[in-house]
Tab-separated table of C-alpha atoms in Angstrom:
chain	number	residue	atom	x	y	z
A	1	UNK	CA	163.191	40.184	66.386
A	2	UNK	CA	165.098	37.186	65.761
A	3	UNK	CA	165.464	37.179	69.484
A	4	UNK	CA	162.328	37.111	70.101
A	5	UNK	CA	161.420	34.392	68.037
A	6	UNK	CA	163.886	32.020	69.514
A	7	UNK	CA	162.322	32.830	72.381
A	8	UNK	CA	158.979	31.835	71.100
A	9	UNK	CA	159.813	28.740	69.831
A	10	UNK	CA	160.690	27.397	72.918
A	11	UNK	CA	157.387	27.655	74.028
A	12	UNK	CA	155.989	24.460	72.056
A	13	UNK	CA	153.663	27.002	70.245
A	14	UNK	CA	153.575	27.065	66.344
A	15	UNK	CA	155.206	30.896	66.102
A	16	UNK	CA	153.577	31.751	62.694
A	17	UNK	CA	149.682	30.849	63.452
A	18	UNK	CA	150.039	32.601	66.597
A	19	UNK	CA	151.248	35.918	64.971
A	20	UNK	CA	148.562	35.902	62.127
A	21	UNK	CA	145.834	35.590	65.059
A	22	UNK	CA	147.783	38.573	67.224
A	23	UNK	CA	147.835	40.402	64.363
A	24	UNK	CA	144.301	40.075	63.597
A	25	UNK	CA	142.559	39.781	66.786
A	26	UNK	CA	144.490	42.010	69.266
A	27	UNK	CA	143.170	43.966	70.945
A	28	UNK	CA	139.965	43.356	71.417
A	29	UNK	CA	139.648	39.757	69.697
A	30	UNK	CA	135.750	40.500	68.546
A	31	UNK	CA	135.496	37.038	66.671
A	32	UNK	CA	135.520	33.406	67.640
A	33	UNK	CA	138.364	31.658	66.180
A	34	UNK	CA	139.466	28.512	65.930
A	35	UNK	CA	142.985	27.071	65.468
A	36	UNK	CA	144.047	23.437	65.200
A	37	UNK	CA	147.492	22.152	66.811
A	38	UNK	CA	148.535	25.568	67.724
A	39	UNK	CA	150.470	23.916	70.550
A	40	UNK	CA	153.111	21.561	68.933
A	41	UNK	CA	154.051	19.790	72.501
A	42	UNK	CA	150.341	19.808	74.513
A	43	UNK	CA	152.068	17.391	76.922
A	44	UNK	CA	154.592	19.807	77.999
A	45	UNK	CA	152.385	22.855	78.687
A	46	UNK	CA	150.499	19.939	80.902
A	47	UNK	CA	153.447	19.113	83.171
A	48	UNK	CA	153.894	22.836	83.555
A	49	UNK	CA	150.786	22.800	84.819
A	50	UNK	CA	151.123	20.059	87.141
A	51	UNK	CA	154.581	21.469	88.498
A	52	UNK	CA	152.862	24.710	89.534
A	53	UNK	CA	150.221	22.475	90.773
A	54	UNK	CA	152.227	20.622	92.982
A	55	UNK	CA	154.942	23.520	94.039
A	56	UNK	CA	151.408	25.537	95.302
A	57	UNK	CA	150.245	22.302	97.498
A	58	UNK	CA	153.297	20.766	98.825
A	59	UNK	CA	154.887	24.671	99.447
A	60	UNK	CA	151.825	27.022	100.289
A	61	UNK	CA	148.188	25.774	100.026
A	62	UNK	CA	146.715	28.412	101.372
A	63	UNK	CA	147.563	30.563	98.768
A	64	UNK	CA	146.248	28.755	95.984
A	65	UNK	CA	143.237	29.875	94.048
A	66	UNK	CA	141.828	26.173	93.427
A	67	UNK	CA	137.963	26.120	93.118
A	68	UNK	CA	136.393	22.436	92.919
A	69	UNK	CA	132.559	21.932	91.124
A	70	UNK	CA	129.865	19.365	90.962
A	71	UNK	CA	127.075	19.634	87.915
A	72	UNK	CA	125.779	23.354	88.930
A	73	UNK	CA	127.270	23.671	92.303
A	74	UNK	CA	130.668	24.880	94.300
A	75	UNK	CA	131.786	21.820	96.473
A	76	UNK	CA	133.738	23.729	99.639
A	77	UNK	CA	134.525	20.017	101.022
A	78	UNK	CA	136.024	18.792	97.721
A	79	UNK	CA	137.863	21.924	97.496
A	80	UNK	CA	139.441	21.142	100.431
A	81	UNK	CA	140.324	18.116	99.540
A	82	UNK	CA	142.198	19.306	96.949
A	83	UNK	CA	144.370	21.159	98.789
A	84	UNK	CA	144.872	18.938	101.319
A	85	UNK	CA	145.754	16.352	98.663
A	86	UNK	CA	149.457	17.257	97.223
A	87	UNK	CA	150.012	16.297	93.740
A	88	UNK	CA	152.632	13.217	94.145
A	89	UNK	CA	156.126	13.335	92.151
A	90	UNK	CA	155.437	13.671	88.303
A	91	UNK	CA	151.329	13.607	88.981
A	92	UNK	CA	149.549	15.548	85.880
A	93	UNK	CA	146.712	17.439	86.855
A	94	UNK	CA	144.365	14.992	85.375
A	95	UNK	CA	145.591	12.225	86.967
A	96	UNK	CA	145.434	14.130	90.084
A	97	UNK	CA	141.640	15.087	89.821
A	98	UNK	CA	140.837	11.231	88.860
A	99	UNK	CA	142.772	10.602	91.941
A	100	UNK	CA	140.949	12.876	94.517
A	101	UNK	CA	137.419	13.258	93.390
A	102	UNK	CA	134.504	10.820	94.016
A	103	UNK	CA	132.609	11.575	90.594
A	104	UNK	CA	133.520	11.670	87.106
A	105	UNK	CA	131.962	14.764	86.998
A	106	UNK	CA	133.196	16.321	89.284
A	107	UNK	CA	135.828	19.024	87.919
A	108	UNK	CA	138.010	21.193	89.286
A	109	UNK	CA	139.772	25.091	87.956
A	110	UNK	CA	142.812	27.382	89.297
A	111	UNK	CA	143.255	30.532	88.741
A	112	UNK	CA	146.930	32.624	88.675
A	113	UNK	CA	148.256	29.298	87.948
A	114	UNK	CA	150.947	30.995	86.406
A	115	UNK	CA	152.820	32.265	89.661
A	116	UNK	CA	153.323	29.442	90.692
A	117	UNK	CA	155.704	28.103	88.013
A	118	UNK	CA	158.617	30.291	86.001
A	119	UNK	CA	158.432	27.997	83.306
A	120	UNK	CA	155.031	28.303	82.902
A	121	UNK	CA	154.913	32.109	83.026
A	122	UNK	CA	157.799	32.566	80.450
A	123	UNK	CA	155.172	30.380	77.792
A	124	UNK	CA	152.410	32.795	78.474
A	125	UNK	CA	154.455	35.716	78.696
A	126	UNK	CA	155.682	34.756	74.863
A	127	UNK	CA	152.641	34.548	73.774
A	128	UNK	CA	151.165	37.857	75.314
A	129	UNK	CA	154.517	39.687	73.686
A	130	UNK	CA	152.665	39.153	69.954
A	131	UNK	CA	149.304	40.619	71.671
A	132	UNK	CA	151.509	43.684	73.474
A	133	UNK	CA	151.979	46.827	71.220
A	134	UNK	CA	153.563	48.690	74.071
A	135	UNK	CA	152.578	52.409	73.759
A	136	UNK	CA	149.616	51.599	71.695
A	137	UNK	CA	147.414	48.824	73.190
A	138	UNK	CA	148.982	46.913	76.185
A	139	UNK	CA	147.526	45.146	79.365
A	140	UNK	CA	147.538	47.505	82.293
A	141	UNK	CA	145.475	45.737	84.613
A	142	UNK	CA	147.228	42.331	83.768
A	143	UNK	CA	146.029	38.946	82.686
A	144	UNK	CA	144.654	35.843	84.645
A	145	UNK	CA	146.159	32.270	83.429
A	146	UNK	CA	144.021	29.752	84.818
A	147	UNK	CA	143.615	26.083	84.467
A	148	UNK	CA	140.665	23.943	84.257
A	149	UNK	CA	140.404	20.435	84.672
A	150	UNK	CA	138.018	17.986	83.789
A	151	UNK	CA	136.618	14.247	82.659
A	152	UNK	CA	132.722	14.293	81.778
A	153	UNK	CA	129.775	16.487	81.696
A	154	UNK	CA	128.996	19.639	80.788
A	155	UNK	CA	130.637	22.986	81.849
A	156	UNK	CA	129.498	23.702	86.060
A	157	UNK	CA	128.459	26.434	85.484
A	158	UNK	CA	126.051	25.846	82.302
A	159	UNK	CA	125.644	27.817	79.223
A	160	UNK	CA	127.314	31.228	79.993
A	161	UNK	CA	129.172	34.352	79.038
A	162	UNK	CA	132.167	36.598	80.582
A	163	UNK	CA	133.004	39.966	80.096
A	164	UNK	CA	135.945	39.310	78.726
A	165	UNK	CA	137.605	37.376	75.911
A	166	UNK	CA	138.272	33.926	76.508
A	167	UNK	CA	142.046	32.503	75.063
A	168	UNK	CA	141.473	28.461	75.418
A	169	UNK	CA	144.852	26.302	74.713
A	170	UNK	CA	143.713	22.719	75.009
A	171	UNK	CA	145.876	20.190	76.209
A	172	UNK	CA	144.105	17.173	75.968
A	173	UNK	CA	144.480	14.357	76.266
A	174	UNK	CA	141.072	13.696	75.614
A	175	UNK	CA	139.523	16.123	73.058
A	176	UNK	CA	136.717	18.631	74.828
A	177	UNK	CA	133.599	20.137	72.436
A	178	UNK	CA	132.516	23.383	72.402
A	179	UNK	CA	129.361	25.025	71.833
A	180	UNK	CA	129.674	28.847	70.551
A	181	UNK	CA	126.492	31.277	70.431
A	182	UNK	CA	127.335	34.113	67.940
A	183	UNK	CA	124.000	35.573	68.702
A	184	UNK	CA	122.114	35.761	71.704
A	185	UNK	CA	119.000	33.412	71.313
A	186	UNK	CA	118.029	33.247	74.823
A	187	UNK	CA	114.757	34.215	76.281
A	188	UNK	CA	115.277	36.336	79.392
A	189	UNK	CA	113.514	34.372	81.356
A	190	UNK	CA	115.357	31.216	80.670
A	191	UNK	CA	118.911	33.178	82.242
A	192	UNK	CA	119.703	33.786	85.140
A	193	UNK	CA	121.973	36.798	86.229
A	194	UNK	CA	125.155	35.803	87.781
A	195	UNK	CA	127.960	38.276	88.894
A	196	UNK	CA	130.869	36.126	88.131
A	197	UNK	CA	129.484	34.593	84.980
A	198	UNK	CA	127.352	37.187	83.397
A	199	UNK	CA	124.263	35.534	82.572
A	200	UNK	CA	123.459	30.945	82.995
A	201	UNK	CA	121.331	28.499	81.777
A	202	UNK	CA	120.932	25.030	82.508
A	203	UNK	CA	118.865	23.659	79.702
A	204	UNK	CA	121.784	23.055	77.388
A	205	UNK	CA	120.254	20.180	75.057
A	206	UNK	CA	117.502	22.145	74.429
A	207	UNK	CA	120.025	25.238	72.633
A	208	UNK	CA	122.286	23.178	71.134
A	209	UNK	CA	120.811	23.585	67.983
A	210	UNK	CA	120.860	27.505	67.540
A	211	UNK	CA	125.156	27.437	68.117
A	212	UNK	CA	128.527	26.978	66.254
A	213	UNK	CA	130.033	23.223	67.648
A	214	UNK	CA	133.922	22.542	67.750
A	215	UNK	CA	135.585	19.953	68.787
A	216	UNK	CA	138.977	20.385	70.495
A	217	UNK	CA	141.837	18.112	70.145
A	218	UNK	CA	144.600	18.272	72.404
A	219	UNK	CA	146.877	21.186	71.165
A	220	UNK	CA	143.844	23.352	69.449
A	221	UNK	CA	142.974	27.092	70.535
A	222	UNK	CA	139.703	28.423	70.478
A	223	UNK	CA	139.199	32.474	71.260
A	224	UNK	CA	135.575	33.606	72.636
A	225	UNK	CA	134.927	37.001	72.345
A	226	UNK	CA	133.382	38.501	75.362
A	227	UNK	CA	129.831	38.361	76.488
A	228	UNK	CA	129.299	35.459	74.033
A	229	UNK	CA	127.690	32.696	75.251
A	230	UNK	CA	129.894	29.227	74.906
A	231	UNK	CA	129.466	25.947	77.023
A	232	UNK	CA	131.654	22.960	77.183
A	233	UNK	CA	131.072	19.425	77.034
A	234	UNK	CA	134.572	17.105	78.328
A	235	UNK	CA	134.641	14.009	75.860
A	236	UNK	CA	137.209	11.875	78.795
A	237	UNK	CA	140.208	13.305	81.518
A	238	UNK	CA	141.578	16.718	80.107
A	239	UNK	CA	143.174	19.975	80.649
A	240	UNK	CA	142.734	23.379	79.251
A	241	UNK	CA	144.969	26.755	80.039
A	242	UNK	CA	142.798	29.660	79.356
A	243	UNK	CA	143.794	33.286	78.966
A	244	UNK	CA	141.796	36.256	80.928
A	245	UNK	CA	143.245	39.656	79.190
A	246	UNK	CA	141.783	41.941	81.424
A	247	UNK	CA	140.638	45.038	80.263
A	248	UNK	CA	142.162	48.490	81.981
A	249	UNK	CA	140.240	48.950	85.463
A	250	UNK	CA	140.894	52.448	85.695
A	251	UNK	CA	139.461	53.640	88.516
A	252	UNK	CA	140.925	50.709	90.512
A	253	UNK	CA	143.995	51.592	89.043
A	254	UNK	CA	144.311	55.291	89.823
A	255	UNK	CA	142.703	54.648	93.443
A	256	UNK	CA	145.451	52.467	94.344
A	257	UNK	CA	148.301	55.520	92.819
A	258	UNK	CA	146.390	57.841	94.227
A	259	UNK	CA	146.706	56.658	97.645
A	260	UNK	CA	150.350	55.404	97.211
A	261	UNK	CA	151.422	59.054	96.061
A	262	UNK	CA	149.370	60.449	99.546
A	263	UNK	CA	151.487	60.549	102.808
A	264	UNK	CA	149.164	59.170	105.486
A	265	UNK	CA	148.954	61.108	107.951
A	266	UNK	CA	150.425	59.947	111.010
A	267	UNK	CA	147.101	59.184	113.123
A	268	UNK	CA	145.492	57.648	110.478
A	269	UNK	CA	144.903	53.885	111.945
A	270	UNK	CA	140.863	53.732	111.682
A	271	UNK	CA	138.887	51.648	113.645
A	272	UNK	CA	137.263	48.533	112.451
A	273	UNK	CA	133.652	50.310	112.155
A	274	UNK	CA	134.685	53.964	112.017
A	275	UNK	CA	131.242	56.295	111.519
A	276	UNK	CA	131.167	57.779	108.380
A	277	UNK	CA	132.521	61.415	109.918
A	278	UNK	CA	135.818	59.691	110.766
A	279	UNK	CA	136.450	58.287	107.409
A	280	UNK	CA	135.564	62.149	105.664
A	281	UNK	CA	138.339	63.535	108.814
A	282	UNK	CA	140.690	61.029	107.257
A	283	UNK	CA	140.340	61.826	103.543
A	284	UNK	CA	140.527	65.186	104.530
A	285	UNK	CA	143.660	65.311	106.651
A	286	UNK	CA	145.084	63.003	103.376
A	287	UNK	CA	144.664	65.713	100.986
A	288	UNK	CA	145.424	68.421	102.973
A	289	UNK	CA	148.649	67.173	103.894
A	290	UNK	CA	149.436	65.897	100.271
A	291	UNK	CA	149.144	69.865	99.148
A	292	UNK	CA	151.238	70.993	101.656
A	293	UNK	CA	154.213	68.418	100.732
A	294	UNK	CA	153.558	68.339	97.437
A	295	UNK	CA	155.017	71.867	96.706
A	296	UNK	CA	157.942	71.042	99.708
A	297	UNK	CA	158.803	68.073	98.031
A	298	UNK	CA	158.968	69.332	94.611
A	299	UNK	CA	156.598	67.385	92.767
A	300	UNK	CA	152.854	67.930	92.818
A	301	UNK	CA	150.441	65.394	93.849
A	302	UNK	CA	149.256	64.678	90.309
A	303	UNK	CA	152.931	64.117	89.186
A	304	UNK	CA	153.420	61.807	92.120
A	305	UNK	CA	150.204	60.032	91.086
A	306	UNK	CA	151.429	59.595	87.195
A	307	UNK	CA	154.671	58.309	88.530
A	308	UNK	CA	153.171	56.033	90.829
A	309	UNK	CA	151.021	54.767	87.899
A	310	UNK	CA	154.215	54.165	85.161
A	311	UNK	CA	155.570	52.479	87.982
A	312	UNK	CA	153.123	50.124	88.484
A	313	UNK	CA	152.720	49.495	84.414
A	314	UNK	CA	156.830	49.014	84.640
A	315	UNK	CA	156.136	46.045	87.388
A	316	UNK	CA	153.657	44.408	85.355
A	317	UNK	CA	155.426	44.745	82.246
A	318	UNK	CA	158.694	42.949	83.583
A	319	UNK	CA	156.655	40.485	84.737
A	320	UNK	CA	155.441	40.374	81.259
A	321	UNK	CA	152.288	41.359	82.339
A	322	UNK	CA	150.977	38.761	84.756
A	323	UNK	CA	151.198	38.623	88.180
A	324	UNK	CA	154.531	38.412	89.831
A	325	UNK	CA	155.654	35.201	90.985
A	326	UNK	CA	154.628	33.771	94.004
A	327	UNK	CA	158.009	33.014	96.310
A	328	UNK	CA	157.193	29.409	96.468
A	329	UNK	CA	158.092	29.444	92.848
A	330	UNK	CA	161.362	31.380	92.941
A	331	UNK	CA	165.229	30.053	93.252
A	332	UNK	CA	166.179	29.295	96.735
A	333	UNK	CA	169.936	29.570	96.420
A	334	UNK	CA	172.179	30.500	93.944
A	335	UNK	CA	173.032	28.761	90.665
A	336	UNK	CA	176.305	26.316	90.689
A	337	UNK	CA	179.312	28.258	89.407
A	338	UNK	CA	179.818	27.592	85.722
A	339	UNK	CA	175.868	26.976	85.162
A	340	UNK	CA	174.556	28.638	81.852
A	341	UNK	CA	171.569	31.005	82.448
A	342	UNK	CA	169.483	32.835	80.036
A	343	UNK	CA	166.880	36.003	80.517
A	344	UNK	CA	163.614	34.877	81.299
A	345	UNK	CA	162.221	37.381	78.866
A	346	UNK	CA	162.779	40.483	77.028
A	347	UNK	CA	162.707	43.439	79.097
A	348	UNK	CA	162.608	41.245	82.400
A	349	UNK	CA	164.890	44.016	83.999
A	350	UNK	CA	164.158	47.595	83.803
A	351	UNK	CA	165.605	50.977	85.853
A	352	UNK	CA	163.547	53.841	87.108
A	353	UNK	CA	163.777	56.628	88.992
A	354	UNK	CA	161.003	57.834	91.621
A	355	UNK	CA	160.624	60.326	94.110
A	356	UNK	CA	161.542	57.601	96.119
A	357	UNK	CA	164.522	57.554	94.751
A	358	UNK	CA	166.161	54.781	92.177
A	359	UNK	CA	164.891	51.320	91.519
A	360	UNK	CA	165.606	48.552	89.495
A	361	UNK	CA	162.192	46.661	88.351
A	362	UNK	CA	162.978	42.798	88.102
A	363	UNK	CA	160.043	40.321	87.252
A	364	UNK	CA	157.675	42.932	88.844
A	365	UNK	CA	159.848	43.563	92.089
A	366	UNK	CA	161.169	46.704	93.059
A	367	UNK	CA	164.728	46.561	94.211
A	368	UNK	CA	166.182	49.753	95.573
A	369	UNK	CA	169.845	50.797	94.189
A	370	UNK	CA	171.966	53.638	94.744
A	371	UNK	CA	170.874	57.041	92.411
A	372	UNK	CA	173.306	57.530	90.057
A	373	UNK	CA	174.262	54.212	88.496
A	374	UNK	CA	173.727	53.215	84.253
A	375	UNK	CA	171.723	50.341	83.795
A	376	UNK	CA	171.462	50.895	79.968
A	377	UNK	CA	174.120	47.819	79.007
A	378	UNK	CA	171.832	44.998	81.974
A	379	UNK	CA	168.578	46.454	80.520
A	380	UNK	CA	169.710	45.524	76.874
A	381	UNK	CA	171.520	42.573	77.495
A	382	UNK	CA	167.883	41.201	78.587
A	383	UNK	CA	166.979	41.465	74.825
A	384	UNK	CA	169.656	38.816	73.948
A	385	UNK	CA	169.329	35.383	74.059
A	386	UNK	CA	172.867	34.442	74.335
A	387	UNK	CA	173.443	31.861	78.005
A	388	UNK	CA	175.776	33.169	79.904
A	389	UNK	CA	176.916	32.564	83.678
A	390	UNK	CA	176.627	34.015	87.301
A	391	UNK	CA	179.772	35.348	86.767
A	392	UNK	CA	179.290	36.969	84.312
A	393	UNK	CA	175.766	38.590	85.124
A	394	UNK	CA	177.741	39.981	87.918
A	395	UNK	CA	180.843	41.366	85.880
A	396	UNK	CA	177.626	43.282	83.714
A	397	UNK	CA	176.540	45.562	86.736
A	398	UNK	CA	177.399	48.794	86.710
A	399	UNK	CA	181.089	49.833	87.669
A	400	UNK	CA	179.857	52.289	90.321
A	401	UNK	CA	179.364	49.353	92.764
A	402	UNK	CA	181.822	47.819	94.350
A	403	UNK	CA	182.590	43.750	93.643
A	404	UNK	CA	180.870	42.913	97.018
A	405	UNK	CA	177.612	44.860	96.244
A	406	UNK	CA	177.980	43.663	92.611
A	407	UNK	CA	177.646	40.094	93.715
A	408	UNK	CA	174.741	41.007	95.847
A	409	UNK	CA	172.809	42.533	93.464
A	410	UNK	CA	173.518	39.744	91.245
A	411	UNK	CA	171.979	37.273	93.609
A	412	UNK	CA	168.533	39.211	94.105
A	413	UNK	CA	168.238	40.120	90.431
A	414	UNK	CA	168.744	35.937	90.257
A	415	UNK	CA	166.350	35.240	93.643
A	416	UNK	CA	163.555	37.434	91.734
A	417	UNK	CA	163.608	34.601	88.672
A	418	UNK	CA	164.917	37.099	86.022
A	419	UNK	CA	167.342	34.679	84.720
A	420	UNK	CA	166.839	30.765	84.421
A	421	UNK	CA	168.565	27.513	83.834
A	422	UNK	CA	169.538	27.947	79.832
């Protein structure tokens, strides 16, 4: 535990208001709450921010998840102008947005921010280990840390709900209101159904009245339960880092086990528009071949499928259950010899076994090692958080592989941003 909280601290969060709302709230965080100066260092978080900003558009673009807005609309051009737009050395994200837009109101929000930066993840990923109970309520289908940027006017979007809770870290550095419904007083046919944000209005003033108002200063948290409607209002240039703790998609979930555990067949290439016969001859030839090597192999096909499924919990949970980094974010050489690393988190490092044969999980990354070998001692040492060097990392590995693959090893487990600068 102790651990753990060193950890914590490091992540410019005040430790003991954050565990009395875990311990209250998690799992399903049901009531609105509001905490002032949870983050101790606001500026910090933001300049995490802005390096994952600028590592996504001066390294890969394309990849980003960037969305810009106007009052009630999605601007594809300004969008694009974001991207094509790299933030310039030490750039925040606010001063970026003032830099590329044409309108104060215009706003701009990012989603997966998170891959994009190691630092960045290892904050959230403290803060999520408070919310984890791991085998009682965890994350399976994995969280969304997204950023949203702003200077005047109300929310894009309007008055609004999502289906699920909403974790909002303001970061200033102007401070942001916030308008909470705890009941719904809308007339039905003031809303208007919307698939990505449950159900809008745009007559704001005219509701303002009937809801809870905060105001945010920079380092404040506010939690919105799901499907309660909330709109903002920006008060001046600011960020916010919200938290998306997605709740378990399980049909997505075993659909994607289900068809890892199934050999495909070996004609199984489709065409574009197959008829509907040719896609029942595939899912038949699937299945049929599945029982026949299930029973050869050993292992039926609903133990493959449960393996297939603790594997993919084991990725997210080493990756502290967000999504894994992107590689624009990850080392691109090895440290200097004598440099002092640390773990990035608890449990960043974790061996399995599959059918497949052995693995060792880093950051969400499956590495394949030879059966046979003990990682008990690396898996434990990522609990401690004592620096130590390259070196050393590579004198932990397990004595079964030579110095040569040793030092290997070392360098992917290092590539795959387990360990970091201490």
């Amino acid at each position: 535990m102790t651990t753990q909280i060193s950890q914590t601290s490091r992540t410019s969060t005040d430790t003991r208001k954050w565990k009395a709302f875990a311990a209250a709230q998690a799992p399903d965080f049901s009531d609105t709450a509001f905490l002032s100066a949870l983050v101790t260092d606001p500026d910090h978080v933001g300049r995490l921010i802005g390096d994952s900003l600028r590592t996504a558009t001066r390294r890969a673009p394309g990849d980003l998840r960037l969305r810009a807005f106007r009052p009630g609309a999605f601007d594809y051009r300004l969008t694009k102008r974001f991207i094509d737009s790299p933030l310039t050395a030490d750039e925040s994200a606010v001063r970026w947005l003032a830099r590329t837009v044409d309108s104060r109101e215009a706003c701009l929000a990012v989603n997966d921010i998170a891959s994009w930066s190691l630092p960045l993840a290892d904050w959230v990923s403290g803060l999520l280990r408070e919310i984890v109970a791991e085998g009682i309520h965890e994350l399976p289908s994995g969280t969304d840390v997204y950023t949203f940027v702003a200077d005047s006017g109300w929310t894009p979007f309007g008055i609004h709900k999502d289906s699920e809770p909403s974790l909002i870290f303001h970061l200033g550095p102007s401070p942001k209101e916030v308008w909470v419904w705890q009941e719904n007083p809308f007339d039905a046919s003031g809303i208007t159904p919307s698939p990505s944000f449950g159900r809008i209005t745009f007559d704001i003033e005219d509701h303002l009245s009937s809801a809870e108002r905060y105001v945010l200063q920079p380092g404040d948290f506010i939690c919105i339960p799901k499907d309660t409607f909330h709109v903002f209002r920006n008060l001046g240039p600011s960020a916010f880092l919200g938290l998306t703790l997605y709740p378990v998609k399980s049909r997505s979930l075993l659909t994607e086990a289900l068809w890892r555990s199934t050999p495909a067949p070996g004609a199984s290439a489709l065409a574009a528009y197959p008829s509907g016969r040719e896609v029942a001859a595939l899912a038949q030839a699937v299945f049929t071949e599945a029982a026949i090597a299930g029973p050869a192999s050993g292992l039926p096909l609903a133990d493959r499928i449960e393996a297939e499924l603790a594997l993919g919990q084991l990725r997210l949970r080493t990756n502290g259950y967000l999504s894994r980094p992107h590689p624009a974010a990850l080392p691109t050489g090895d440290p200097e010899d004598g440099q002092l690393l640390r773990w990035a988190h608890p449990g960043v490092v974790a061996a399995t076994r599959t059918a497949a044969g052995a693995f060792l999980v880093v950051r969400g990354r499956s590495l394949p090692v030879p059966d046979g070998l003990d990682f008990t001692a690396l898996e434990q040492a990522t609990r401690s958080g004592q620096p130590f060097t390259f070196t050393a990392l590579t004198e932990s590995l397990p004595a079964g592989l030579d110095t040569a693959a040793r030092e290997a090893l070392a360098r992917r487990i290092h590539a795959a941003g387990a360990v970091t600068p201490s």
